[in-house]
């Protein structure tokens, strides 16, 4: 559904927030399995923190945006998937790249 919305409205911004890393990972893996066109896949990013990075290759997805690259990568994303307290904390910081990205969010899914 989100992929279809992005085709219909190329300016749409969607934020998906989950409670746990496992849910964000499962949602992202599902999006990955849909094999959407590259033009849509390039608009999706999953914010990962230290906990996910330490889990190794099994927790990686094609959409992962590690903390070090958020400023550069977020500018080109229209769907952001995040989870947990760290994401919520980052959202509330006025100068974080996530908070700036969120200023233009059209749809938030929890």
PDB file of N, CA and C in Angstrom:
ATOM      1  N   UNK A   1       0.820  -1.189   0.000  1.00  0.00           N
ATOM      2  CA  UNK A   1       0.000   0.000   0.000  1.00  0.00           C
ATOM      3  C   UNK A   1       0.873   1.266   0.000  1.00  0.00           C
ATOM      4  N   UNK A   2       1.923   1.249   0.797  1.00  0.00           N
ATOM      5  CA  UNK A   2       2.807   2.411   0.867  1.00  0.00           C
ATOM      6  C   UNK A   2       3.483   2.633  -0.485  1.00  0.00           C
ATOM      7  N   UNK A   3       3.924   1.563  -1.140  1.00  0.00           N
ATOM      8  CA  UNK A   3       4.540   1.679  -2.461  1.00  0.00           C
ATOM      9  C   UNK A   3       3.586   2.310  -3.460  1.00  0.00           C
ATOM     10  N   UNK A   4       2.329   1.882  -3.439  1.00  0.00           N
ATOM     11  CA  UNK A   4       1.320   2.458  -4.323  1.00  0.00           C
ATOM     12  C   UNK A   4       1.083   3.922  -4.046  1.00  0.00           C
ATOM     13  N   UNK A   5       1.072   4.295  -2.774  1.00  0.00           N
ATOM     14  CA  UNK A   5       0.888   5.706  -2.411  1.00  0.00           C
ATOM     15  C   UNK A   5       2.053   6.557  -2.924  1.00  0.00           C
ATOM     16  N   UNK A   6       3.256   6.015  -2.866  1.00  0.00           N
ATOM     17  CA  UNK A   6       4.428   6.759  -3.355  1.00  0.00           C
ATOM     18  C   UNK A   6       4.372   6.954  -4.869  1.00  0.00           C
ATOM     19  N   UNK A   7       3.803   5.973  -5.569  1.00  0.00           N
ATOM     20  CA  UNK A   7       3.644   6.123  -7.018  1.00  0.00           C
ATOM     21  C   UNK A   7       2.610   7.204  -7.305  1.00  0.00           C
ATOM     22  N   UNK A   8       1.525   7.199  -6.556  1.00  0.00           N
ATOM     23  CA  UNK A   8       0.447   8.173  -6.766  1.00  0.00           C
ATOM     24  C   UNK A   8       0.869   9.585  -6.372  1.00  0.00           C
ATOM     25  N   UNK A   9       1.646   9.703  -5.280  1.00  0.00           N
ATOM     26  CA  UNK A   9       2.088  11.011  -4.792  1.00  0.00           C
ATOM     27  C   UNK A   9       3.580  10.949  -4.495  1.00  0.00           C
ATOM     28  N   UNK A  10       4.422  11.331  -5.454  1.00  0.00           N
ATOM     29  CA  UNK A  10       5.874  11.230  -5.275  1.00  0.00           C
ATOM     30  C   UNK A  10       6.445  12.137  -4.189  1.00  0.00           C
ATOM     31  N   UNK A  11       5.639  13.008  -3.603  1.00  0.00           N
ATOM     32  CA  UNK A  11       6.128  13.884  -2.542  1.00  0.00           C
ATOM     33  C   UNK A  11       5.721  13.395  -1.151  1.00  0.00           C
ATOM     34  N   UNK A  12       4.940  12.332  -1.080  1.00  0.00           N
ATOM     35  CA  UNK A  12       4.430  11.817   0.187  1.00  0.00           C
ATOM     36  C   UNK A  12       5.566  11.361   1.095  1.00  0.00           C
ATOM     37  N   UNK A  13       5.456  11.685   2.391  1.00  0.00           N
ATOM     38  CA  UNK A  13       6.421  11.208   3.379  1.00  0.00           C
ATOM     39  C   UNK A  13       5.678  10.406   4.430  1.00  0.00           C
ATOM     40  N   UNK A  14       6.177   9.188   4.674  1.00  0.00           N
ATOM     41  CA  UNK A  14       5.539   8.254   5.601  1.00  0.00           C
ATOM     42  C   UNK A  14       6.545   7.831   6.663  1.00  0.00           C
ATOM     43  N   UNK A  15       6.119   7.871   7.919  1.00  0.00           N
ATOM     44  CA  UNK A  15       6.945   7.414   9.027  1.00  0.00           C
ATOM     45  C   UNK A  15       6.275   6.198   9.641  1.00  0.00           C
ATOM     46  N   UNK A  16       7.017   5.110   9.773  1.00  0.00           N
ATOM     47  CA  UNK A  16       6.523   3.893  10.400  1.00  0.00           C
ATOM     48  C   UNK A  16       7.311   3.700  11.696  1.00  0.00           C
ATOM     49  N   UNK A  17       6.600   3.675  12.824  1.00  0.00           N
ATOM     50  CA  UNK A  17       7.243   3.539  14.129  1.00  0.00           C
ATOM     51  C   UNK A  17       6.761   2.248  14.779  1.00  0.00           C
ATOM     52  N   UNK A  18       7.695   1.427  15.224  1.00  0.00           N
ATOM     53  CA  UNK A  18       7.353   0.191  15.916  1.00  0.00           C
ATOM     54  C   UNK A  18       7.877   0.246  17.346  1.00  0.00           C
ATOM     55  N   UNK A  19       7.366  -0.660  18.169  1.00  0.00           N
ATOM     56  CA  UNK A  19       7.793  -0.692  19.568  1.00  0.00           C
ATOM     57  C   UNK A  19       9.150  -1.368  19.730  1.00  0.00           C
ATOM     58  N   UNK A  20       9.385  -2.411  18.955  1.00  0.00           N
ATOM     59  CA  UNK A  20      10.591  -3.224  19.110  1.00  0.00           C
ATOM     60  C   UNK A  20      11.387  -3.293  17.809  1.00  0.00           C
ATOM     61  N   UNK A  21      12.692  -3.529  17.941  1.00  0.00           N
ATOM     62  CA  UNK A  21      13.545  -3.729  16.773  1.00  0.00           C
ATOM     63  C   UNK A  21      13.051  -4.882  15.909  1.00  0.00           C
ATOM     64  N   UNK A  22      12.569  -5.932  16.554  1.00  0.00           N
ATOM     65  CA  UNK A  22      12.109  -7.107  15.804  1.00  0.00           C
ATOM     66  C   UNK A  22      10.964  -6.752  14.867  1.00  0.00           C
ATOM     67  N   UNK A  23      10.065  -5.896  15.306  1.00  0.00           N
ATOM     68  CA  UNK A  23       8.929  -5.502  14.460  1.00  0.00           C
ATOM     69  C   UNK A  23       9.395  -4.632  13.292  1.00  0.00           C
ATOM     70  N   UNK A  24      10.293  -3.702  13.554  1.00  0.00           N
ATOM     71  CA  UNK A  24      10.825  -2.861  12.479  1.00  0.00           C
ATOM     72  C   UNK A  24      11.586  -3.717  11.467  1.00  0.00           C
ATOM     73  N   UNK A  25      12.342  -4.690  11.969  1.00  0.00           N
ATOM     74  CA  UNK A  25      13.088  -5.591  11.098  1.00  0.00           C
ATOM     75  C   UNK A  25      12.130  -6.426  10.255  1.00  0.00           C
ATOM     76  N   UNK A  26      11.085  -6.989  10.877  1.00  0.00           N
ATOM     77  CA  UNK A  26      10.118  -7.814  10.155  1.00  0.00           C
ATOM     78  C   UNK A  26       9.382  -7.003   9.092  1.00  0.00           C
ATOM     79  N   UNK A  27       8.983  -5.781   9.434  1.00  0.00           N
ATOM     80  CA  UNK A  27       8.294  -4.919   8.475  1.00  0.00           C
ATOM     81  C   UNK A  27       9.209  -4.614   7.291  1.00  0.00           C
ATOM     82  N   UNK A  28      10.447  -4.294   7.576  1.00  0.00           N
ATOM     83  CA  UNK A  28      11.407  -3.963   6.525  1.00  0.00           C
ATOM     84  C   UNK A  28      11.697  -5.172   5.645  1.00  0.00           C
ATOM     85  N   UNK A  29      11.849  -6.348   6.253  1.00  0.00           N
ATOM     86  CA  UNK A  29      12.076  -7.559   5.464  1.00  0.00           C
ATOM     87  C   UNK A  29      10.873  -7.852   4.560  1.00  0.00           C
ATOM     88  N   UNK A  30       9.671  -7.556   5.042  1.00  0.00           N
ATOM     89  CA  UNK A  30       8.484  -7.752   4.208  1.00  0.00           C
ATOM     90  C   UNK A  30       8.529  -6.811   2.999  1.00  0.00           C
ATOM     91  N   UNK A  31       8.859  -5.544   3.237  1.00  0.00           N
ATOM     92  CA  UNK A  31       8.961  -4.584   2.131  1.00  0.00           C
ATOM     93  C   UNK A  31      10.033  -5.056   1.147  1.00  0.00           C
ATOM     94  N   UNK A  32      11.134  -5.550   1.673  1.00  0.00           N
ATOM     95  CA  UNK A  32      12.212  -6.071   0.840  1.00  0.00           C
ATOM     96  C   UNK A  32      11.708  -7.230  -0.035  1.00  0.00           C
ATOM     97  N   UNK A  33      10.909  -8.115   0.541  1.00  0.00           N
ATOM     98  CA  UNK A  33      10.433  -9.300  -0.179  1.00  0.00           C
ATOM     99  C   UNK A  33       9.453  -8.959  -1.299  1.00  0.00           C
ATOM    100  N   UNK A  34       8.867  -7.770  -1.253  1.00  0.00           N
ATOM    101  CA  UNK A  34       7.926  -7.365  -2.295  1.00  0.00           C
ATOM    102  C   UNK A  34       8.614  -7.078  -3.622  1.00  0.00           C
ATOM    103  N   UNK A  35       9.922  -6.895  -3.577  1.00  0.00           N
ATOM    104  CA  UNK A  35      10.725  -6.602  -4.770  1.00  0.00           C
ATOM    105  C   UNK A  35      10.109  -5.455  -5.576  1.00  0.00           C
ATOM    106  N   UNK A  36       9.897  -4.357  -4.880  1.00  0.00           N
ATOM    107  CA  UNK A  36       9.355  -3.159  -5.520  1.00  0.00           C
ATOM    108  C   UNK A  36      10.361  -2.616  -6.525  1.00  0.00           C
ATOM    109  N   UNK A  37       9.903  -1.814  -7.472  1.00  0.00           N
ATOM    110  CA  UNK A  37      10.843  -1.215  -8.434  1.00  0.00           C
ATOM    111  C   UNK A  37      11.921  -0.410  -7.706  1.00  0.00           C
ATOM    112  N   UNK A  38      13.130  -0.368  -8.246  1.00  0.00           N
ATOM    113  CA  UNK A  38      14.215   0.382  -7.605  1.00  0.00           C
ATOM    114  C   UNK A  38      13.852   1.834  -7.303  1.00  0.00           C
ATOM    115  N   UNK A  39      13.015   2.439  -8.136  1.00  0.00           N
ATOM    116  CA  UNK A  39      12.625   3.831  -7.897  1.00  0.00           C
ATOM    117  C   UNK A  39      11.843   3.979  -6.595  1.00  0.00           C
ATOM    118  N   UNK A  40      11.120   2.943  -6.181  1.00  0.00           N
ATOM    119  CA  UNK A  40      10.388   2.963  -4.908  1.00  0.00           C
ATOM    120  C   UNK A  40      11.300   2.502  -3.778  1.00  0.00           C
ATOM    121  N   UNK A  41      12.080   1.455  -4.000  1.00  0.00           N
ATOM    122  CA  UNK A  41      12.988   0.952  -2.964  1.00  0.00           C
ATOM    123  C   UNK A  41      13.946   2.028  -2.475  1.00  0.00           C
ATOM    124  N   UNK A  42      14.400   2.867  -3.374  1.00  0.00           N
ATOM    125  CA  UNK A  42      15.340   3.918  -3.004  1.00  0.00           C
ATOM    126  C   UNK A  42      14.747   4.981  -2.096  1.00  0.00           C
ATOM    127  N   UNK A  43      13.445   4.975  -1.943  1.00  0.00           N
ATOM    128  CA  UNK A  43      12.771   5.968  -1.098  1.00  0.00           C
ATOM    129  C   UNK A  43      12.542   5.478   0.326  1.00  0.00           C
ATOM    130  N   UNK A  44      12.921   4.219   0.616  1.00  0.00           N
ATOM    131  CA  UNK A  44      12.647   3.601   1.912  1.00  0.00           C
ATOM    132  C   UNK A  44      13.937   3.469   2.713  1.00  0.00           C
ATOM    133  N   UNK A  45      13.855   3.767   4.017  1.00  0.00           N
ATOM    134  CA  UNK A  45      15.003   3.593   4.899  1.00  0.00           C
ATOM    135  C   UNK A  45      14.578   3.133   6.276  1.00  0.00           C
ATOM    136  N   UNK A  46      15.380   2.245   6.865  1.00  0.00           N
ATOM    137  CA  UNK A  46      15.140   1.804   8.246  1.00  0.00           C
ATOM    138  C   UNK A  46      16.259   2.356   9.104  1.00  0.00           C
ATOM    139  N   UNK A  47      15.896   3.120  10.117  1.00  0.00           N
ATOM    140  CA  UNK A  47      16.889   3.678  11.023  1.00  0.00           C
ATOM    141  C   UNK A  47      17.368   2.584  11.967  1.00  0.00           C
ATOM    142  N   UNK A  48      18.655   2.360  11.996  1.00  0.00           N
ATOM    143  CA  UNK A  48      19.218   1.352  12.892  1.00  0.00           C
ATOM    144  C   UNK A  48      20.193   2.016  13.846  1.00  0.00           C
ATOM    145  N   UNK A  49      20.194   1.517  15.058  1.00  0.00           N
ATOM    146  CA  UNK A  49      21.097   2.026  16.086  1.00  0.00           C
ATOM    147  C   UNK A  49      22.133   0.984  16.450  1.00  0.00           C
ATOM    148  N   UNK A  50      22.831   1.257  17.534  1.00  0.00           N
ATOM    149  CA  UNK A  50      23.931   0.390  17.975  1.00  0.00           C
ATOM    150  C   UNK A  50      23.463  -1.027  18.273  1.00  0.00           C
ATOM    151  N   UNK A  51      22.291  -1.182  18.870  1.00  0.00           N
ATOM    152  CA  UNK A  51      21.791  -2.516  19.221  1.00  0.00           C
ATOM    153  C   UNK A  51      21.643  -3.380  17.978  1.00  0.00           C
ATOM    154  N   UNK A  52      21.041  -2.842  16.941  1.00  0.00           N
ATOM    155  CA  UNK A  52      20.855  -3.604  15.705  1.00  0.00           C
ATOM    156  C   UNK A  52      22.183  -3.863  15.015  1.00  0.00           C
ATOM    157  N   UNK A  53      23.061  -2.887  15.017  1.00  0.00           N
ATOM    158  CA  UNK A  53      24.357  -3.051  14.350  1.00  0.00           C
ATOM    159  C   UNK A  53      25.180  -4.156  14.995  1.00  0.00           C
ATOM    160  N   UNK A  54      25.042  -4.337  16.309  1.00  0.00           N
ATOM    161  CA  UNK A  54      25.808  -5.354  17.029  1.00  0.00           C
ATOM    162  C   UNK A  54      25.294  -6.767  16.776  1.00  0.00           C
ATOM    163  N   UNK A  55      24.083  -6.905  16.262  1.00  0.00           N
ATOM    164  CA  UNK A  55      23.515  -8.230  16.019  1.00  0.00           C
ATOM    165  C   UNK A  55      24.144  -8.932  14.829  1.00  0.00           C
ATOM    166  N   UNK A  56      24.806  -8.188  13.977  1.00  0.00           N
ATOM    167  CA  UNK A  56      25.494  -8.797  12.845  1.00  0.00           C
ATOM    168  C   UNK A  56      24.644  -8.915  11.602  1.00  0.00           C
ATOM    169  N   UNK A  57      25.123  -9.711  10.643  1.00  0.00           N
ATOM    170  CA  UNK A  57      24.489  -9.807   9.317  1.00  0.00           C
ATOM    171  C   UNK A  57      23.030 -10.271   9.332  1.00  0.00           C
ATOM    172  N   UNK A  58      22.637 -11.075  10.298  1.00  0.00           N
ATOM    173  CA  UNK A  58      21.265 -11.602  10.329  1.00  0.00           C
ATOM    174  C   UNK A  58      20.225 -10.504  10.512  1.00  0.00           C
ATOM    175  N   UNK A  59      20.614  -9.400  11.106  1.00  0.00           N
ATOM    176  CA  UNK A  59      19.643  -8.320  11.354  1.00  0.00           C
ATOM    177  C   UNK A  59      19.687  -7.229  10.290  1.00  0.00           C
ATOM    178  N   UNK A  60      20.553  -7.372   9.295  1.00  0.00           N
ATOM    179  CA  UNK A  60      20.677  -6.337   8.261  1.00  0.00           C
ATOM    180  C   UNK A  60      19.566  -6.436   7.221  1.00  0.00           C
ATOM    181  N   UNK A  61      19.234  -5.285   6.647  1.00  0.00           N
ATOM    182  CA  UNK A  61      18.321  -5.235   5.511  1.00  0.00           C
ATOM    183  C   UNK A  61      18.931  -4.305   4.462  1.00  0.00           C
ATOM    184  N   UNK A  62      18.368  -4.329   3.278  1.00  0.00           N
ATOM    185  CA  UNK A  62      18.855  -3.453   2.207  1.00  0.00           C
ATOM    186  C   UNK A  62      18.518  -1.990   2.460  1.00  0.00           C
ATOM    187  N   UNK A  63      17.631  -1.735   3.404  1.00  0.00           N
ATOM    188  CA  UNK A  63      17.147  -0.377   3.643  1.00  0.00           C
ATOM    189  C   UNK A  63      17.780   0.297   4.855  1.00  0.00           C
ATOM    190  N   UNK A  64      18.748  -0.339   5.502  1.00  0.00           N
ATOM    191  CA  UNK A  64      19.313   0.184   6.749  1.00  0.00           C
ATOM    192  C   UNK A  64      20.043   1.515   6.551  1.00  0.00           C
ATOM    193  N   UNK A  65      19.779   2.430   7.481  1.00  0.00           N
ATOM    194  CA  UNK A  65      20.448   3.734   7.512  1.00  0.00           C
ATOM    195  C   UNK A  65      21.146   3.837   8.864  1.00  0.00           C
ATOM    196  N   UNK A  66      22.467   3.570   8.918  1.00  0.00           N
ATOM    197  CA  UNK A  66      23.180   3.664  10.190  1.00  0.00           C
ATOM    198  C   UNK A  66      23.306   5.114  10.657  1.00  0.00           C
ATOM    199  N   UNK A  67      23.537   5.309  11.948  1.00  0.00           N
ATOM    200  CA  UNK A  67      23.599   6.672  12.496  1.00  0.00           C
ATOM    201  C   UNK A  67      24.598   7.588  11.807  1.00  0.00           C
ATOM    202  N   UNK A  68      25.730   7.069  11.396  1.00  0.00           N
ATOM    203  CA  UNK A  68      26.783   7.905  10.811  1.00  0.00           C
ATOM    204  C   UNK A  68      26.371   8.575   9.509  1.00  0.00           C
ATOM    205  N   UNK A  69      25.395   8.027   8.799  1.00  0.00           N
ATOM    206  CA  UNK A  69      25.045   8.547   7.483  1.00  0.00           C
ATOM    207  C   UNK A  69      23.664   9.188   7.420  1.00  0.00           C
ATOM    208  N   UNK A  70      23.024   9.412   8.538  1.00  0.00           N
ATOM    209  CA  UNK A  70      21.642   9.881   8.531  1.00  0.00           C
ATOM    210  C   UNK A  70      21.467  11.234   7.861  1.00  0.00           C
ATOM    211  N   UNK A  71      22.355  12.172   8.105  1.00  0.00           N
ATOM    212  CA  UNK A  71      22.213  13.495   7.494  1.00  0.00           C
ATOM    213  C   UNK A  71      22.145  13.401   5.976  1.00  0.00           C
ATOM    214  N   UNK A  72      23.024  12.615   5.390  1.00  0.00           N
ATOM    215  CA  UNK A  72      23.079  12.503   3.929  1.00  0.00           C
ATOM    216  C   UNK A  72      21.938  11.666   3.366  1.00  0.00           C
ATOM    217  N   UNK A  73      21.634  10.552   4.004  1.00  0.00           N
ATOM    218  CA  UNK A  73      20.681   9.597   3.457  1.00  0.00           C
ATOM    219  C   UNK A  73      19.231  10.044   3.624  1.00  0.00           C
ATOM    220  N   UNK A  74      18.903  10.633   4.747  1.00  0.00           N
ATOM    221  CA  UNK A  74      17.500  10.989   5.014  1.00  0.00           C
ATOM    222  C   UNK A  74      16.923  11.966   4.007  1.00  0.00           C
ATOM    223  N   UNK A  75      17.737  12.803   3.446  1.00  0.00           N
ATOM    224  CA  UNK A  75      17.227  13.780   2.477  1.00  0.00           C
ATOM    225  C   UNK A  75      16.524  13.118   1.302  1.00  0.00           C
ATOM    226  N   UNK A  76      16.957  11.929   0.916  1.00  0.00           N
ATOM    227  CA  UNK A  76      16.391  11.252  -0.239  1.00  0.00           C
ATOM    228  C   UNK A  76      15.329  10.220   0.088  1.00  0.00           C
ATOM    229  N   UNK A  77      14.986  10.069   1.355  1.00  0.00           N
ATOM    230  CA  UNK A  77      14.018   9.041   1.747  1.00  0.00           C
ATOM    231  C   UNK A  77      12.632   9.636   1.949  1.00  0.00           C
ATOM    232  N   UNK A  78      11.633   8.843   1.599  1.00  0.00           N
ATOM    233  CA  UNK A  78      10.242   9.261   1.793  1.00  0.00           C
ATOM    234  C   UNK A  78       9.500   8.353   2.758  1.00  0.00           C
ATOM    235  N   UNK A  79      10.060   7.181   3.029  1.00  0.00           N
ATOM    236  CA  UNK A  79       9.496   6.272   4.022  1.00  0.00           C
ATOM    237  C   UNK A  79      10.607   5.935   5.000  1.00  0.00           C
ATOM    238  N   UNK A  80      10.380   6.237   6.259  1.00  0.00           N
ATOM    239  CA  UNK A  80      11.350   5.933   7.300  1.00  0.00           C
ATOM    240  C   UNK A  80      10.717   4.953   8.275  1.00  0.00           C
ATOM    241  N   UNK A  81      11.450   3.896   8.592  1.00  0.00           N
ATOM    242  CA  UNK A  81      11.005   2.883   9.549  1.00  0.00           C
ATOM    243  C   UNK A  81      11.936   2.977  10.750  1.00  0.00           C
ATOM    244  N   UNK A  82      11.372   3.146  11.924  1.00  0.00           N
ATOM    245  CA  UNK A  82      12.169   3.260  13.136  1.00  0.00           C
ATOM    246  C   UNK A  82      11.485   2.566  14.290  1.00  0.00           C
ATOM    247  N   UNK A  83      12.228   2.390  15.385  1.00  0.00           N
ATOM    248  CA  UNK A  83      11.633   1.699  16.522  1.00  0.00           C
ATOM    249  C   UNK A  83      12.247   2.161  17.837  1.00  0.00           C
ATOM    250  N   UNK A  84      11.513   1.846  18.882  1.00  0.00           N
ATOM    251  CA  UNK A  84      12.023   1.939  20.230  1.00  0.00           C
ATOM    252  C   UNK A  84      12.294   3.329  20.769  1.00  0.00           C
ATOM    253  N   UNK A  85      12.766   3.325  22.004  1.00  0.00           N
ATOM    254  CA  UNK A  85      13.018   4.562  22.733  1.00  0.00           C
ATOM    255  C   UNK A  85      14.074   5.441  22.106  1.00  0.00           C
ATOM    256  N   UNK A  86      15.118   4.826  21.545  1.00  0.00           N
ATOM    257  CA  UNK A  86      16.170   5.617  20.907  1.00  0.00           C
ATOM    258  C   UNK A  86      15.646   6.423  19.746  1.00  0.00           C
ATOM    259  N   UNK A  87      14.754   5.823  18.957  1.00  0.00           N
ATOM    260  CA  UNK A  87      14.159   6.533  17.833  1.00  0.00           C
ATOM    261  C   UNK A  87      13.263   7.664  18.335  1.00  0.00           C
ATOM    262  N   UNK A  88      12.456   7.378  19.348  1.00  0.00           N
ATOM    263  CA  UNK A  88      11.580   8.413  19.900  1.00  0.00           C
ATOM    264  C   UNK A  88      12.396   9.572  20.473  1.00  0.00           C
ATOM    265  N   UNK A  89      13.498   9.241  21.129  1.00  0.00           N
ATOM    266  CA  UNK A  89      14.363  10.278  21.682  1.00  0.00           C
ATOM    267  C   UNK A  89      14.969  11.115  20.555  1.00  0.00           C
ATOM    268  N   UNK A  90      15.414  10.463  19.505  1.00  0.00           N
ATOM    269  CA  UNK A  90      16.001  11.175  18.379  1.00  0.00           C
ATOM    270  C   UNK A  90      14.974  12.082  17.702  1.00  0.00           C
ATOM    271  N   UNK A  91      13.731  11.612  17.636  1.00  0.00           N
ATOM    272  CA  UNK A  91      12.668  12.410  17.025  1.00  0.00           C
ATOM    273  C   UNK A  91      12.420  13.700  17.795  1.00  0.00           C
ATOM    274  N   UNK A  92      12.627  13.658  19.112  1.00  0.00           N
ATOM    275  CA  UNK A  92      12.301  14.817  19.942  1.00  0.00           C
ATOM    276  C   UNK A  92      13.429  15.853  19.999  1.00  0.00           C
ATOM    277  N   UNK A  93      14.601  15.539  19.492  1.00  0.00           N
ATOM    278  CA  UNK A  93      15.715  16.482  19.512  1.00  0.00           C
ATOM    279  C   UNK A  93      15.588  17.440  18.332  1.00  0.00           C
ATOM    280  N   UNK A  94      15.522  18.740  18.609  1.00  0.00           N
ATOM    281  CA  UNK A  94      15.223  19.708  17.550  1.00  0.00           C
ATOM    282  C   UNK A  94      16.240  19.779  16.422  1.00  0.00           C
ATOM    283  N   UNK A  95      17.482  19.409  16.652  1.00  0.00           N
ATOM    284  CA  UNK A  95      18.489  19.547  15.599  1.00  0.00           C
ATOM    285  C   UNK A  95      18.898  18.216  14.987  1.00  0.00           C
ATOM    286  N   UNK A  96      18.182  17.154  15.304  1.00  0.00           N
ATOM    287  CA  UNK A  96      18.535  15.857  14.716  1.00  0.00           C
ATOM    288  C   UNK A  96      18.013  15.803  13.277  1.00  0.00           C
ATOM    289  N   UNK A  97      18.690  15.052  12.407  1.00  0.00           N
ATOM    290  CA  UNK A  97      18.212  14.939  11.025  1.00  0.00           C
ATOM    291  C   UNK A  97      16.827  14.290  10.957  1.00  0.00           C
ATOM    292  N   UNK A  98      16.521  13.408  11.908  1.00  0.00           N
ATOM    293  CA  UNK A  98      15.215  12.758  11.924  1.00  0.00           C
ATOM    294  C   UNK A  98      14.128  13.776  12.261  1.00  0.00           C
ATOM    295  N   UNK A  99      14.384  14.623  13.234  1.00  0.00           N
ATOM    296  CA  UNK A  99      13.395  15.647  13.605  1.00  0.00           C
ATOM    297  C   UNK A  99      13.130  16.587  12.433  1.00  0.00           C
ATOM    298  N   UNK A 100      14.173  16.959  11.704  1.00  0.00           N
ATOM    299  CA  UNK A 100      13.980  17.823  10.527  1.00  0.00           C
ATOM    300  C   UNK A 100      13.180  17.096   9.448  1.00  0.00           C
ATOM    301  N   UNK A 101      13.464  15.819   9.241  1.00  0.00           N
ATOM    302  CA  UNK A 101      12.736  15.031   8.246  1.00  0.00           C
ATOM    303  C   UNK A 101      11.267  14.928   8.646  1.00  0.00           C
ATOM    304  N   UNK A 102      11.012  14.731   9.932  1.00  0.00           N
ATOM    305  CA  UNK A 102       9.646  14.566  10.430  1.00  0.00           C
ATOM    306  C   UNK A 102       8.791  15.814  10.266  1.00  0.00           C
ATOM    307  N   UNK A 103       9.384  16.959  10.134  1.00  0.00           N
ATOM    308  CA  UNK A 103       8.615  18.193   9.994  1.00  0.00           C
ATOM    309  C   UNK A 103       7.706  18.162   8.769  1.00  0.00           C
ATOM    310  N   UNK A 104       8.033  17.318   7.794  1.00  0.00           N
ATOM    311  CA  UNK A 104       7.246  17.251   6.558  1.00  0.00           C
ATOM    312  C   UNK A 104       6.477  15.935   6.405  1.00  0.00           C
ATOM    313  N   UNK A 105       6.358  15.146   7.470  1.00  0.00           N
ATOM    314  CA  UNK A 105       5.675  13.846   7.388  1.00  0.00           C
ATOM    315  C   UNK A 105       4.189  14.045   7.128  1.00  0.00           C
ATOM    316  N   UNK A 106       3.673  13.277   6.160  1.00  0.00           N
ATOM    317  CA  UNK A 106       2.247  13.324   5.829  1.00  0.00           C
ATOM    318  C   UNK A 106       1.460  12.251   6.572  1.00  0.00           C
ATOM    319  N   UNK A 107       2.070  11.068   6.747  1.00  0.00           N
ATOM    320  CA  UNK A 107       1.389   9.933   7.377  1.00  0.00           C
ATOM    321  C   UNK A 107       2.334   9.286   8.379  1.00  0.00           C
ATOM    322  N   UNK A 108       1.837   9.037   9.589  1.00  0.00           N
ATOM    323  CA  UNK A 108       2.612   8.322  10.611  1.00  0.00           C
ATOM    324  C   UNK A 108       1.857   7.058  10.988  1.00  0.00           C
ATOM    325  N   UNK A 109       2.535   5.930  10.902  1.00  0.00           N
ATOM    326  CA  UNK A 109       1.933   4.645  11.258  1.00  0.00           C
ATOM    327  C   UNK A 109       2.644   4.106  12.482  1.00  0.00           C
ATOM    328  N   UNK A 110       1.883   3.655  13.456  1.00  0.00           N
ATOM    329  CA  UNK A 110       2.474   3.115  14.683  1.00  0.00           C
ATOM    330  C   UNK A 110       2.081   1.670  14.800  1.00  0.00           C
TER     331      UNK A 110
END
